[in-house]
Amino acid sequence: MDKFALNQMHLDVLKEVGSIGTSHAVTSLSVILNKKVGMGLPKVSLVDFGEVSNFVGGAESIVAGILVHLSGDINGMMMFLTEEKCCKPLVSELFGGTGMDFSGEGADEAVLSALSEVGNILAGAYLSSFADLIQKKIRPSAPLVCIDMAQAILSVPAIEFGKISDKVLLIESVFESGDMDISGYFLLIPDFESFKTIFSSLGV
Amino acid sequence: MKPNMIIVGMADLKVCKNPEILTTLGLGSCVGIALYDKINKVAGLAHAMLPDSASFTNNSNRMKFVDTSITDLIVKMCVQGAEKRNIKAKIAGGAQMFAHSSTNESMRIGDRNVEATVTILRKLGIPLLAKETGDTYGRTVELYSEDGRFVIKTISHGIKTI
């Protein structure tokens, strides 16, 4: 960020935060799916506005974004991103036995509402482990879902960063489940003050 | 030969001359401001993120803001041979990507970007010919310097030329 320099230790701490959050979210996903879900090493990067969509396959790739606002001791946003082609397998796998139909008329609405439920589960697991780690209270909002071009979706967190910085800090974790071809990204986007809270609660 | 297509990134602005084309991909809540001098065939496109540079302390990157990017774009266009009195505008973008959250002030940023653009253009005396703004979907835009047509592409709402 511009106002305080992030050193290697800060970056390591943020990686750890991303790693713990993602592993809890992945575990909960794997329990519901009753399948093995793997995760990659989290990456922390400070990128220019023009580069934010590079990691999800470019500005115009179609992705689903699930957005949760954070309030309480930590303010900001959390976003879960997955490619559009992963949405249907993911929600069918999760809700296939519940009689929800993801193929016929009105399927898009059903997918969106199911995705929002996925967001609830993943964000809940991610954030509760994150809150435990820093011993703070974090209240997630109800998830909001949008399927569109990656850059358009990412403009929402990018604008939040734009208010305080000329770069975007991404704490990015990837998960995947091999046999289902599902992969996704978690982005944790605390606001400027909340970064300080995170660092001070972890003694950095 | 196909004319060169120049990409304008987020918080970026570029100018070109006939026959080149300017494009910016995936406008969400950001606003795409297309300026065009029909006589000299000089085009300029900005991809601005926030309405007003005066409201934010961190305003070193002038291309982030609607107000400073419009004034800078006009200067750059005039360097390339445009005349201010010929310049006319078309705008697109300013969507609210995550609907149902209008109670949250920070989510209304798309509307505020559009409002700021309209105000600044009026203040500078630049006619706004057309706009394709608001709603809840992303837009990729292309500005053709040969005739000033502004093409807006979306995923689920088709293609439109204004």
mmCIF file with all atom_site columns, C-alpha atoms in Angstrom, chain B residues 38-131:
data_model
loop_
_atom_site.group_PDB
_atom_site.id
_atom_site.type_symbol
_atom_site.label_atom_id
_atom_site.label_alt_id
_atom_site.label_comp_id
_atom_site.label_asym_id
_atom_site.label_entity_id
_atom_site.label_seq_id
_atom_site.pdbx_PDB_ins_code
_atom_site.Cartn_x
_atom_site.Cartn_y
_atom_site.Cartn_z
_atom_site.occupancy
_atom_site.B_iso_or_equiv
_atom_site.pdbx_formal_charge
_atom_site.auth_seq_id
_atom_site.auth_comp_id
_atom_site.auth_asym_id
_atom_site.auth_atom_id
_atom_site.pdbx_PDB_model_num
ATOM 1  C CA . LYS B 1 38  ? -14.948 14.366 -35.814 1.00 0.00 ? 38  LYS B CA 1
ATOM 2  C CA . ILE B 1 39  ? -13.140 16.963 -37.926 1.00 0.00 ? 39  ILE B CA 1
ATOM 3  C CA . ASN B 1 40  ? -9.582  15.937 -37.087 1.00 0.00 ? 40  ASN B CA 1
ATOM 4  C CA . LYS B 1 41  ? -10.490 12.286 -36.415 1.00 0.00 ? 41  LYS B CA 1
ATOM 5  C CA . VAL B 1 42  ? -8.751  12.127 -33.060 1.00 0.00 ? 42  VAL B CA 1
ATOM 6  C CA . ALA B 1 43  ? -10.208 9.810  -30.403 1.00 0.00 ? 43  ALA B CA 1
ATOM 7  C CA . GLY B 1 44  ? -9.567  9.453  -26.683 1.00 0.00 ? 44  GLY B CA 1
ATOM 8  C CA . LEU B 1 45  ? -10.803 6.850  -24.204 1.00 0.00 ? 45  LEU B CA 1
ATOM 9  C CA . ALA B 1 46  ? -10.538 6.845  -20.405 1.00 0.00 ? 46  ALA B CA 1
ATOM 10 C CA . HIS B 1 47  ? -11.426 4.069  -17.919 1.00 0.00 ? 47  HIS B CA 1
ATOM 11 C CA . ALA B 1 48  ? -12.039 5.887  -14.627 1.00 0.00 ? 48  ALA B CA 1
ATOM 12 C CA . MET B 1 49  ? -12.802 4.252  -11.282 1.00 0.00 ? 49  MET B CA 1
ATOM 13 C CA . LEU B 1 50  ? -13.860 6.996  -8.893  1.00 0.00 ? 50  LEU B CA 1
ATOM 14 C CA . PRO B 1 51  ? -15.915 10.169 -9.307  1.00 0.00 ? 51  PRO B CA 1
ATOM 15 C CA . ASP B 1 52  ? -13.879 12.955 -7.856  1.00 0.00 ? 52  ASP B CA 1
ATOM 16 C CA . SER B 1 53  ? -10.167 13.443 -7.142  1.00 0.00 ? 53  SER B CA 1
ATOM 17 C CA . ALA B 1 54  ? -10.889 16.101 -4.513  1.00 0.00 ? 54  ALA B CA 1
ATOM 18 C CA . SER B 1 55  ? -12.700 13.628 -2.225  1.00 0.00 ? 55  SER B CA 1
ATOM 19 C CA . PHE B 1 56  ? -9.725  11.352 -1.790  1.00 0.00 ? 56  PHE B CA 1
ATOM 20 C CA . THR B 1 57  ? -6.397  12.091 -0.221  1.00 0.00 ? 57  THR B CA 1
ATOM 21 C CA . ASN B 1 58  ? -4.572  9.558  -2.312  1.00 0.00 ? 58  ASN B CA 1
ATOM 22 C CA . ASN B 1 59  ? -4.968  11.118 -5.729  1.00 0.00 ? 59  ASN B CA 1
ATOM 23 C CA . SER B 1 60  ? -1.514  10.791 -7.240  1.00 0.00 ? 60  SER B CA 1
ATOM 24 C CA . ASN B 1 61  ? -2.789  8.637  -10.093 1.00 0.00 ? 61  ASN B CA 1
ATOM 25 C CA . ARG B 1 62  ? -4.946  11.155 -11.968 1.00 0.00 ? 62  ARG B CA 1
ATOM 26 C CA . MET B 1 63  ? -6.288  8.488  -14.309 1.00 0.00 ? 63  MET B CA 1
ATOM 27 C CA . LYS B 1 64  ? -8.241  6.886  -11.447 1.00 0.00 ? 64  LYS B CA 1
ATOM 28 C CA . PHE B 1 65  ? -10.697 9.757  -11.289 1.00 0.00 ? 65  PHE B CA 1
ATOM 29 C CA . VAL B 1 66  ? -13.409 10.961 -13.632 1.00 0.00 ? 66  VAL B CA 1
ATOM 30 C CA . ASP B 1 67  ? -12.598 14.665 -13.306 1.00 0.00 ? 67  ASP B CA 1
ATOM 31 C CA . THR B 1 68  ? -8.829  14.543 -13.766 1.00 0.00 ? 68  THR B CA 1
ATOM 32 C CA . SER B 1 69  ? -8.932  11.869 -16.453 1.00 0.00 ? 69  SER B CA 1
ATOM 33 C CA . ILE B 1 70  ? -11.314 13.953 -18.602 1.00 0.00 ? 70  ILE B CA 1
ATOM 34 C CA . THR B 1 71  ? -9.144  17.072 -18.389 1.00 0.00 ? 71  THR B CA 1
ATOM 35 C CA . ASP B 1 72  ? -5.961  15.079 -19.049 1.00 0.00 ? 72  ASP B CA 1
ATOM 36 C CA . LEU B 1 73  ? -7.581  13.259 -21.955 1.00 0.00 ? 73  LEU B CA 1
ATOM 37 C CA . ILE B 1 74  ? -8.573  16.541 -23.613 1.00 0.00 ? 74  ILE B CA 1
ATOM 38 C CA . VAL B 1 75  ? -5.015  17.878 -23.277 1.00 0.00 ? 75  VAL B CA 1
ATOM 39 C CA . LYS B 1 76  ? -3.584  14.683 -24.795 1.00 0.00 ? 76  LYS B CA 1
ATOM 40 C CA . MET B 1 77  ? -6.061  14.791 -27.660 1.00 0.00 ? 77  MET B CA 1
ATOM 41 C CA . CYS B 1 78  ? -5.192  18.407 -28.434 1.00 0.00 ? 78  CYS B CA 1
ATOM 42 C CA . VAL B 1 79  ? -1.494  17.449 -28.565 1.00 0.00 ? 79  VAL B CA 1
ATOM 43 C CA . GLN B 1 80  ? -2.490  14.911 -31.232 1.00 0.00 ? 80  GLN B CA 1
ATOM 44 C CA . GLY B 1 81  ? -4.220  17.560 -33.305 1.00 0.00 ? 81  GLY B CA 1
ATOM 45 C CA . ALA B 1 82  ? -7.740  17.693 -31.866 1.00 0.00 ? 82  ALA B CA 1
ATOM 46 C CA . GLU B 1 83  ? -9.460  20.996 -31.156 1.00 0.00 ? 83  GLU B CA 1
ATOM 47 C CA . LYS B 1 84  ? -11.436 21.314 -27.968 1.00 0.00 ? 84  LYS B CA 1
ATOM 48 C CA . ARG B 1 85  ? -14.419 22.972 -29.610 1.00 0.00 ? 85  ARG B CA 1
ATOM 49 C CA . ASN B 1 86  ? -14.875 19.900 -31.849 1.00 0.00 ? 86  ASN B CA 1
ATOM 50 C CA . ILE B 1 87  ? -14.770 17.339 -29.058 1.00 0.00 ? 87  ILE B CA 1
ATOM 51 C CA . LYS B 1 88  ? -17.963 15.448 -28.251 1.00 0.00 ? 88  LYS B CA 1
ATOM 52 C CA . ALA B 1 89  ? -18.505 12.653 -25.727 1.00 0.00 ? 89  ALA B CA 1
ATOM 53 C CA . LYS B 1 90  ? -20.162 9.266  -25.379 1.00 0.00 ? 90  LYS B CA 1
ATOM 54 C CA . ILE B 1 91  ? -20.045 7.262  -22.180 1.00 0.00 ? 91  ILE B CA 1
ATOM 55 C CA . ALA B 1 92  ? -20.670 3.696  -21.007 1.00 0.00 ? 92  ALA B CA 1
ATOM 56 C CA . GLY B 1 93  ? -20.344 1.678  -17.816 1.00 0.00 ? 93  GLY B CA 1
ATOM 57 C CA . GLY B 1 94  ? -21.210 2.683  -14.262 1.00 0.00 ? 94  GLY B CA 1
ATOM 58 C CA . ALA B 1 95  ? -23.048 -0.553 -13.551 1.00 0.00 ? 95  ALA B CA 1
ATOM 59 C CA . GLN B 1 96  ? -23.920 -1.889 -10.155 1.00 0.00 ? 96  GLN B CA 1
ATOM 60 C CA . MET B 1 97  ? -22.431 -5.337 -10.512 1.00 0.00 ? 97  MET B CA 1
ATOM 61 C CA . PHE B 1 98  ? -23.847 -6.812 -7.339  1.00 0.00 ? 98  PHE B CA 1
ATOM 62 C CA . ALA B 1 99  ? -27.509 -5.838 -7.310  1.00 0.00 ? 99  ALA B CA 1
ATOM 63 C CA . HIS B 1 100 ? -29.745 -5.733 -4.249  1.00 0.00 ? 100 HIS B CA 1
ATOM 64 C CA . SER B 1 101 ? -27.112 -3.900 -2.291  1.00 0.00 ? 101 SER B CA 1
ATOM 65 C CA . SER B 1 102 ? -28.128 -0.347 -3.070  1.00 0.00 ? 102 SER B CA 1
ATOM 66 C CA . THR B 1 103 ? -28.419 0.427  0.632   1.00 0.00 ? 103 THR B CA 1
ATOM 67 C CA . ASN B 1 104 ? -24.652 0.256  0.839   1.00 0.00 ? 104 ASN B CA 1
ATOM 68 C CA . GLU B 1 105 ? -23.241 3.602  -0.239  1.00 0.00 ? 105 GLU B CA 1
ATOM 69 C CA . SER B 1 106 ? -19.982 2.161  -1.564  1.00 0.00 ? 106 SER B CA 1
ATOM 70 C CA . MET B 1 107 ? -21.977 -0.082 -3.922  1.00 0.00 ? 107 MET B CA 1
ATOM 71 C CA . ARG B 1 108 ? -23.623 2.892  -5.616  1.00 0.00 ? 108 ARG B CA 1
ATOM 72 C CA . ILE B 1 109 ? -20.258 3.939  -6.996  1.00 0.00 ? 109 ILE B CA 1
ATOM 73 C CA . GLY B 1 110 ? -21.332 3.193  -10.595 1.00 0.00 ? 110 GLY B CA 1
ATOM 74 C CA . ASP B 1 111 ? -24.137 5.765  -10.445 1.00 0.00 ? 111 ASP B CA 1
ATOM 75 C CA . ARG B 1 112 ? -21.855 8.295  -8.827  1.00 0.00 ? 112 ARG B CA 1
ATOM 76 C CA . ASN B 1 113 ? -19.232 7.807  -11.541 1.00 0.00 ? 113 ASN B CA 1
ATOM 77 C CA . VAL B 1 114 ? -21.835 8.471  -14.227 1.00 0.00 ? 114 VAL B CA 1
ATOM 78 C CA . GLU B 1 115 ? -23.230 11.517 -12.412 1.00 0.00 ? 115 GLU B CA 1
ATOM 79 C CA . ALA B 1 116 ? -19.715 12.935 -12.020 1.00 0.00 ? 116 ALA B CA 1
ATOM 80 C CA . THR B 1 117 ? -18.945 12.361 -15.712 1.00 0.00 ? 117 THR B CA 1
ATOM 81 C CA . VAL B 1 118 ? -22.110 14.144 -16.850 1.00 0.00 ? 118 VAL B CA 1
ATOM 82 C CA . THR B 1 119 ? -21.390 17.074 -14.518 1.00 0.00 ? 119 THR B CA 1
ATOM 83 C CA . ILE B 1 120 ? -17.764 17.510 -15.576 1.00 0.00 ? 120 ILE B CA 1
ATOM 84 C CA . LEU B 1 121 ? -18.591 17.287 -19.281 1.00 0.00 ? 121 LEU B CA 1
ATOM 85 C CA . ARG B 1 122 ? -21.280 19.937 -18.860 1.00 0.00 ? 122 ARG B CA 1
ATOM 86 C CA . LYS B 1 123 ? -18.859 22.141 -16.931 1.00 0.00 ? 123 LYS B CA 1
ATOM 87 C CA . LEU B 1 124 ? -16.273 21.855 -19.703 1.00 0.00 ? 124 LEU B CA 1
ATOM 88 C CA . GLY B 1 125 ? -18.896 22.530 -22.364 1.00 0.00 ? 125 GLY B CA 1
ATOM 89 C CA . ILE B 1 126 ? -18.458 19.159 -24.058 1.00 0.00 ? 126 ILE B CA 1
ATOM 90 C CA . PRO B 1 127 ? -21.707 17.821 -25.543 1.00 0.00 ? 127 PRO B CA 1
ATOM 91 C CA . LEU B 1 128 ? -22.699 14.342 -24.360 1.00 0.00 ? 128 LEU B CA 1
ATOM 92 C CA . LEU B 1 129 ? -24.120 12.648 -27.448 1.00 0.00 ? 129 LEU B CA 1
ATOM 93 C CA . ALA B 1 130 ? -25.118 9.292  -25.982 1.00 0.00 ? 130 ALA B CA 1
ATOM 94 C CA . LYS B 1 131 ? -24.749 7.081  -22.940 1.00 0.00 ? 131 LYS B CA 1
#
